[in-house]
Coordinates of C-alpha atoms in Angstrom, one line a residue:
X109 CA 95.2 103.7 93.1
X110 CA 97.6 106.6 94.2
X111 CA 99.2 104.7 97.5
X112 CA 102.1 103.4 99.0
X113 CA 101.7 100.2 100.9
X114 CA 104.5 101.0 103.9
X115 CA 103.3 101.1 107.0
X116 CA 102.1 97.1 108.8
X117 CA 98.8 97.3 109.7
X118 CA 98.9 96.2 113.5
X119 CA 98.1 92.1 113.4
X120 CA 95.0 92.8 116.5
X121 CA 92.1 90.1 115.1
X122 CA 93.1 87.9 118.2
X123 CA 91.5 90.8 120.5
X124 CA 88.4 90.6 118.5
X125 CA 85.1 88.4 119.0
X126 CA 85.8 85.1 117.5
X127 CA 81.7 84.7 116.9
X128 CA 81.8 88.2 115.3
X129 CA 85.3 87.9 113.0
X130 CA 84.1 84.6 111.7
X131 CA 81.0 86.2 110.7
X132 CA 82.9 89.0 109.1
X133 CA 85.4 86.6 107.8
X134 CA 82.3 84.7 105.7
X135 CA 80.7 88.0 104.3
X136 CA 84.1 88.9 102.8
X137 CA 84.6 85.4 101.3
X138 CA 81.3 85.6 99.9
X139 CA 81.8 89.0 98.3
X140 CA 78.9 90.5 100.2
X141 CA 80.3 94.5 100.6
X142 CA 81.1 95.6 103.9
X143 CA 78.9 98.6 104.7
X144 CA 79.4 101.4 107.3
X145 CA 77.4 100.3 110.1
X146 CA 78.2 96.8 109.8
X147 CA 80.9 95.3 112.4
X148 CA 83.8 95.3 111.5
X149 CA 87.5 94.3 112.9
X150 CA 89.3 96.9 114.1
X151 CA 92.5 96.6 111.9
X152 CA 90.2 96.0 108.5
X153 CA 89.0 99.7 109.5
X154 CA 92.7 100.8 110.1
X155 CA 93.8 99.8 106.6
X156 CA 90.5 100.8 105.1
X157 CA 91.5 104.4 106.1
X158 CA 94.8 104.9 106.1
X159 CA 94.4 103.6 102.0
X160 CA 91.5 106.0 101.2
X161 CA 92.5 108.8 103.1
X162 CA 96.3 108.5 101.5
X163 CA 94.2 108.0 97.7
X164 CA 92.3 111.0 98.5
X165 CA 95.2 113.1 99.8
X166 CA 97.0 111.8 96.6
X167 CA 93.9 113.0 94.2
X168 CA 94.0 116.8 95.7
X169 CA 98.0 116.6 95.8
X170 CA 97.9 115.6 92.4
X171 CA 96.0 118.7 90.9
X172 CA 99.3 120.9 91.9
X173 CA 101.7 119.7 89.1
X174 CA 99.2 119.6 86.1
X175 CA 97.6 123.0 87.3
X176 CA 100.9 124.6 86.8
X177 CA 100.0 124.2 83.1
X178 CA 96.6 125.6 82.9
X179 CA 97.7 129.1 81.6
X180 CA 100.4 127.5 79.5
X181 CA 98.5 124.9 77.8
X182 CA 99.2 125.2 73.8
X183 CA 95.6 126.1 72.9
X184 CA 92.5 127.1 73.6
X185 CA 90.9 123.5 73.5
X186 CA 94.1 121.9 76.0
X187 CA 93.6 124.6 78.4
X188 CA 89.9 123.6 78.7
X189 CA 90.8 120.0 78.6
X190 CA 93.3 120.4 81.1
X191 CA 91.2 122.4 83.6
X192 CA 88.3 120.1 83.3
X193 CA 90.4 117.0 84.3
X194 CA 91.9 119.1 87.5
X195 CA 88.6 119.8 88.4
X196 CA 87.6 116.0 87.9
X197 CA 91.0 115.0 90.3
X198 CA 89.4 117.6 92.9
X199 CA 86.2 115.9 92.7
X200 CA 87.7 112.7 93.4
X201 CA 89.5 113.5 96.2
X202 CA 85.9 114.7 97.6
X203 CA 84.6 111.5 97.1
X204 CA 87.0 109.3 98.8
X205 CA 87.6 111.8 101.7
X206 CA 83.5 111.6 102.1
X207 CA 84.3 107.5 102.0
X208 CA 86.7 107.3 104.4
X209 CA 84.7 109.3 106.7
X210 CA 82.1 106.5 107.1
X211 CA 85.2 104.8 109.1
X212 CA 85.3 107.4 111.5
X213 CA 87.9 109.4 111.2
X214 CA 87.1 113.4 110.1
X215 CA 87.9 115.1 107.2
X216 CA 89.9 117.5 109.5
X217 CA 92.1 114.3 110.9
X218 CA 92.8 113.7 107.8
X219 CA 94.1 116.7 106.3
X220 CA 95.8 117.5 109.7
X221 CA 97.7 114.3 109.4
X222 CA 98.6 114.9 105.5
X223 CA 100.2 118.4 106.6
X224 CA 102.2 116.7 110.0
X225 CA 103.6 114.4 107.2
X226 CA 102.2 111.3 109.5
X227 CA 100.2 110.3 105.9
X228 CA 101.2 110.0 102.7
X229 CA 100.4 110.6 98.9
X230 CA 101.7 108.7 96.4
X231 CA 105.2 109.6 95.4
X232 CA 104.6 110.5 91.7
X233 CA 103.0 113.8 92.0
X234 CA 107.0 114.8 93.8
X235 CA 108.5 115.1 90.5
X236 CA 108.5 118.3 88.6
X237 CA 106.4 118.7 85.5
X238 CA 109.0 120.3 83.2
X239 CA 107.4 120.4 79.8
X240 CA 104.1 120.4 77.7
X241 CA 104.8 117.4 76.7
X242 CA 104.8 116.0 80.9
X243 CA 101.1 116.7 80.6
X244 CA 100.8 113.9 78.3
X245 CA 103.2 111.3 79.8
X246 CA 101.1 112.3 83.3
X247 CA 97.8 111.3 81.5
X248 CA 98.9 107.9 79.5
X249 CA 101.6 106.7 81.9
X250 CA 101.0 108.0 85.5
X251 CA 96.8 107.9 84.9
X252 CA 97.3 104.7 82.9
X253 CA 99.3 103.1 86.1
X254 CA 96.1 104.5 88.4
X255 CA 93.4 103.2 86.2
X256 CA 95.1 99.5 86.4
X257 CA 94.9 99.8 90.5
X258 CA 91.8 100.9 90.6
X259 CA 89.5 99.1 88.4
X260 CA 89.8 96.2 90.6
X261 CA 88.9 98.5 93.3
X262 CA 85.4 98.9 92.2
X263 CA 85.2 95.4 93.4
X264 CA 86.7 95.9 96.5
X265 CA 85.3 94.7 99.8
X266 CA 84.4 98.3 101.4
X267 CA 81.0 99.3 99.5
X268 CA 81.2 103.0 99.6
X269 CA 85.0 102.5 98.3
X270 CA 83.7 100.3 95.5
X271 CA 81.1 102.5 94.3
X272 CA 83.1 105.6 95.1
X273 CA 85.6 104.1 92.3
X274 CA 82.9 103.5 89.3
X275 CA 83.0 107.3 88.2
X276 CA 86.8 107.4 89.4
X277 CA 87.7 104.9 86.8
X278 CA 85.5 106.1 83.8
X279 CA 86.6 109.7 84.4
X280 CA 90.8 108.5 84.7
X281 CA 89.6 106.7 81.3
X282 CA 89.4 109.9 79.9
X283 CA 92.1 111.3 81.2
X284 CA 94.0 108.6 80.4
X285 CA 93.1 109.1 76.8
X286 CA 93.5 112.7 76.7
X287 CA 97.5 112.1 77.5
X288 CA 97.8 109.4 75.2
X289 CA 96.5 111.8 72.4
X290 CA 98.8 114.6 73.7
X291 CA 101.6 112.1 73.6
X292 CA 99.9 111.0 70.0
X293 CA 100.3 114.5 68.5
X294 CA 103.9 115.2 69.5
X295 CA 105.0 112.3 68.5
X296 CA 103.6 112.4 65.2
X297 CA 104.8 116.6 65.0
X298 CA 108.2 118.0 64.5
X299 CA 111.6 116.5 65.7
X300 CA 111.9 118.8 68.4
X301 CA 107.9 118.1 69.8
X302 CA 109.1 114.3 69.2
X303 CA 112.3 114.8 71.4
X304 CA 109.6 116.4 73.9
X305 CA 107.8 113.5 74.1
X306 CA 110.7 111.2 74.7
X307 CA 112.5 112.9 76.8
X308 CA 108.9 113.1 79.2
X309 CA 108.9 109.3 78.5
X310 CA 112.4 109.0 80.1
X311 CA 111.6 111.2 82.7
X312 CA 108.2 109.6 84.0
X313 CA 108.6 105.7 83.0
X314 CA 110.1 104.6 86.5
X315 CA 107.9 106.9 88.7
X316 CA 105.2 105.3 87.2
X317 CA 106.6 101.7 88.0
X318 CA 106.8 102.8 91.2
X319 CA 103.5 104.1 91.8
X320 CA 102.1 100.4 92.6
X321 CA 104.1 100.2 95.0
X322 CA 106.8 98.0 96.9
X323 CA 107.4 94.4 95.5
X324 CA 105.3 92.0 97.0
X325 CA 108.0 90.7 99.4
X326 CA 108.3 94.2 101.2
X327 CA 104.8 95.0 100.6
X328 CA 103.6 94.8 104.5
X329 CA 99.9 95.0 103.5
X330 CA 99.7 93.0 100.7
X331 CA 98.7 89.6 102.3
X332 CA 96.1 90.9 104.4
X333 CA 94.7 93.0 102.2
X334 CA 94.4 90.5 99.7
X335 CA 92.6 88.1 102.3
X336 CA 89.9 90.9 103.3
X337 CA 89.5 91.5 99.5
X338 CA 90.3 95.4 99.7
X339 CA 92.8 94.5 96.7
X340 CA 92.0 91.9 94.1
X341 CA 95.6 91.7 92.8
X342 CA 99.6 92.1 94.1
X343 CA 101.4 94.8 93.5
X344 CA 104.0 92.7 91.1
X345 CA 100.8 91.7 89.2
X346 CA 99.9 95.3 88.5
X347 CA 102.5 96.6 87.4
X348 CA 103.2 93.3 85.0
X349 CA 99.9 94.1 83.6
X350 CA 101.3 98.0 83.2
X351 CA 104.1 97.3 81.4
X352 CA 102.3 95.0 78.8
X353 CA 100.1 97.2 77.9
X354 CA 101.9 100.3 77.8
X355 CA 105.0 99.1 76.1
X356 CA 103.2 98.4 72.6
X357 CA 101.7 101.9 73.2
X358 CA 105.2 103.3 73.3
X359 CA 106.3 100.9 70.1
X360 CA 103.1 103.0 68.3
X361 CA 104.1 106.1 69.1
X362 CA 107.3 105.4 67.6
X363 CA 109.3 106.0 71.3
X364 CA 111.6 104.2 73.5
X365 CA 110.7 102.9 76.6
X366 CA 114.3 104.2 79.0
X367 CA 114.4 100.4 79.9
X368 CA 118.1 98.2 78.4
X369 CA 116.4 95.5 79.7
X370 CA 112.9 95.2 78.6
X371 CA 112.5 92.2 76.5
X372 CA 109.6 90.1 75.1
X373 CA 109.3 86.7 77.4
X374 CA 107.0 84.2 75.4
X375 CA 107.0 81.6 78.0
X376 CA 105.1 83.8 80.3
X377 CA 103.0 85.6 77.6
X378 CA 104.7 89.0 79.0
X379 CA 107.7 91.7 79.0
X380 CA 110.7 91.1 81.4
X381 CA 111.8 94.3 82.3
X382 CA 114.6 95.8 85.0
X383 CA 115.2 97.0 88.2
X384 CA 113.6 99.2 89.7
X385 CA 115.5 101.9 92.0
X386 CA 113.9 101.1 95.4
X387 CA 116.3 103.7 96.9
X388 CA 115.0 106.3 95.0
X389 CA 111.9 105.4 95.9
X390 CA 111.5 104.8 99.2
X391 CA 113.5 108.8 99.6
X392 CA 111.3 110.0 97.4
X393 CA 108.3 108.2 100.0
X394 CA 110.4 109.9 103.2
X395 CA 109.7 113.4 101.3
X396 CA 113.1 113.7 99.7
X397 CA 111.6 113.8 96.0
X398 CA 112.4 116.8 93.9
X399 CA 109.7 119.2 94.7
X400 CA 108.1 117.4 97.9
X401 CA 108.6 120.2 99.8
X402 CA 107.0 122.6 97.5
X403 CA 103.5 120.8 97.3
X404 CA 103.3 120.4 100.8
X405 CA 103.8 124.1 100.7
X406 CA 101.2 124.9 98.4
X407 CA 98.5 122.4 100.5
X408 CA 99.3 123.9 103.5
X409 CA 99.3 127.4 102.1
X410 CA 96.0 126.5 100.5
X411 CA 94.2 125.4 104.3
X412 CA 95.5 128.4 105.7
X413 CA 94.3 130.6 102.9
X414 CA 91.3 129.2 103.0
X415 CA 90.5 129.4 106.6
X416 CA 88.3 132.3 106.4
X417 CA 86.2 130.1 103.4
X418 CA 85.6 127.3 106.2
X419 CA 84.3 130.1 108.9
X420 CA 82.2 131.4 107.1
X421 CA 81.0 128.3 106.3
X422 CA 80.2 127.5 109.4
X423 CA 78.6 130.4 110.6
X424 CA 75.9 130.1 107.7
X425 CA 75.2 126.8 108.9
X426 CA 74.7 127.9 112.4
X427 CA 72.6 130.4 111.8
X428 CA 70.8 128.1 108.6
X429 CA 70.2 125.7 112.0
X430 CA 69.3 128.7 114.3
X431 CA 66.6 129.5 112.2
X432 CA 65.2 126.4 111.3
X433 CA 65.0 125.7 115.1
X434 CA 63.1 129.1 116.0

């Protein structure tokens, strides 16, 4: 899941119907999904969209450093690859736009509030792809970190958000896979394509630690969202579960995970690993990451640019409706 848990979620259940949050209360207990038209409290809805819209926001944000790479791509076959899993990230960001919709807010809100900088994307796509070799590290590390948020998500308690996420997660599967391989052959090619790799390693490791977020302590959200079961697990959990995983990945490829203190803890069945630089991440969550002001360029640029695609549009479906009505 590409968000950043920052803002509290206003605490407003006491203004609520007790008969009607109790009732609401049970069906999330019970697992039932929460459907559009069904009542819901007003803070549950808040939460709700502010995560999707900022997931969506994040998908279509996140096409802008691996598109860069389209004409570069090494060969035939990775430039198709690539520009099929661009196209997939676009599609996504449809999706979930579509879902958060059925809360009420418009697809126009949302956009309007991604380009006022009053929403947010998640922080990892304001880093610079430098390299091939950061296409791989984007698809096993950054697509890894998203697929371990939001395979949970297809259980979460918002049903068009749940079922939005079962052909998110099978397509991030692949794309997940297609870095890893990337990652795969440059490891296993010349020194210099092996340097490549690590030095993408080094360079995207922490940014993808970060992408699950603050630690639970500072996470405002976390609690309630864990009691109306729109996440399943903590943020501290997630990314415990990254770094297990992806640290014997590493160890295959033969690279170095950029971490002095990452050790092996048997007691807890898991890696102990260091500090992360909060610091740099909340800046980079302000909009002072290294190109953060050149992709909100490029999205604005994009509406504007495509202004004259949205009226015209429109005026085919007025006159489409014009004529059906005559």
């Amino acid at each position: 899941m590409y968000t950043t848990e920052l803002q509290k979620t206003a605490k407003v259940e006491s203004l609520e119907d007790p008969a009607l949050l109790e009732a609401f209360e049970a069906r999330v207990a019970a697992d039932e999904f929460i459907e559009p038209k069904d009542w819901m409290p007003e803070a549950y809805r808040g939460t709700l969209t502010r995560q999707i819209s900022q997931h969506a926001h994040s998908e279509i944000v996140g096409m802008l450093p691996e598109g860069n790479w389209i004409t570069r791509a090494p060969s035939l076959r990775r430039k198709a690859i690539l520009l099929a899993k661009v196209q997939d990230e676009a599609g996504h960001g449809l999706y979930l736009y579509c879902a958060a919709e059925t809360l009420g807010t418009s697809r126009q809100q949302m956009i309007e509030a991604l380009h006022s900088g009053k929403a947010k994307y998640s922080t990892i796509f304001n880093y610079p792809t430098l390299t091939w070799a950061d296409m791989g590290a984007i698809g096993w590390l950054v697509d890894g970190a998203a697929i371990m948020n939001q395979v949970p998500l297809q259980r979460t308690s918002y049903g068009p958000y749940a079922r939005a996420m079962v052909r998110v997660c099978k397509e991030e599967s692949f794309h997940q896979r297609q870095g890893y391989e990337i990652m795969i052959a440059l490891a296993g090619g010349t020194a210099e394509q092996k340097r490549m790799a690590q030095d993408a390693l080094n360079r995207w490791w922490w940014p993808s630690l970060m992408m699950f977020g603050p630690p639970d302590e500072n996470s405002p959200n976390t609690a309630q969202s864990m009691r109306w079961r729109i996440k399943r697990e903590t943020n501290d959990e997630l990314r415990q579960k990254f770094v297990d995983i992806t640290v014997p990945q590493a160890d295959f490829l033969g690279l170095r995970v950029p971490d002095d203190d990452l050790v092996w803890n048997e007691a807890k069945g898991g890696y102990d690993f260091g500090t992360i630089d909060w610091e740099e991440f909340y800046a980079v969550v302000r909009g002072e990451g290294p190109v953060a002001k050149e992709r909100m360029k490029a999205r604005r640029d994009a509406w504007d640019n495509g202004a004259w695609v949205r009226e015209a549009a429109d005026a085919h479906e007025a006159k489409r409706r014009e004529r059906k009505a005559a």
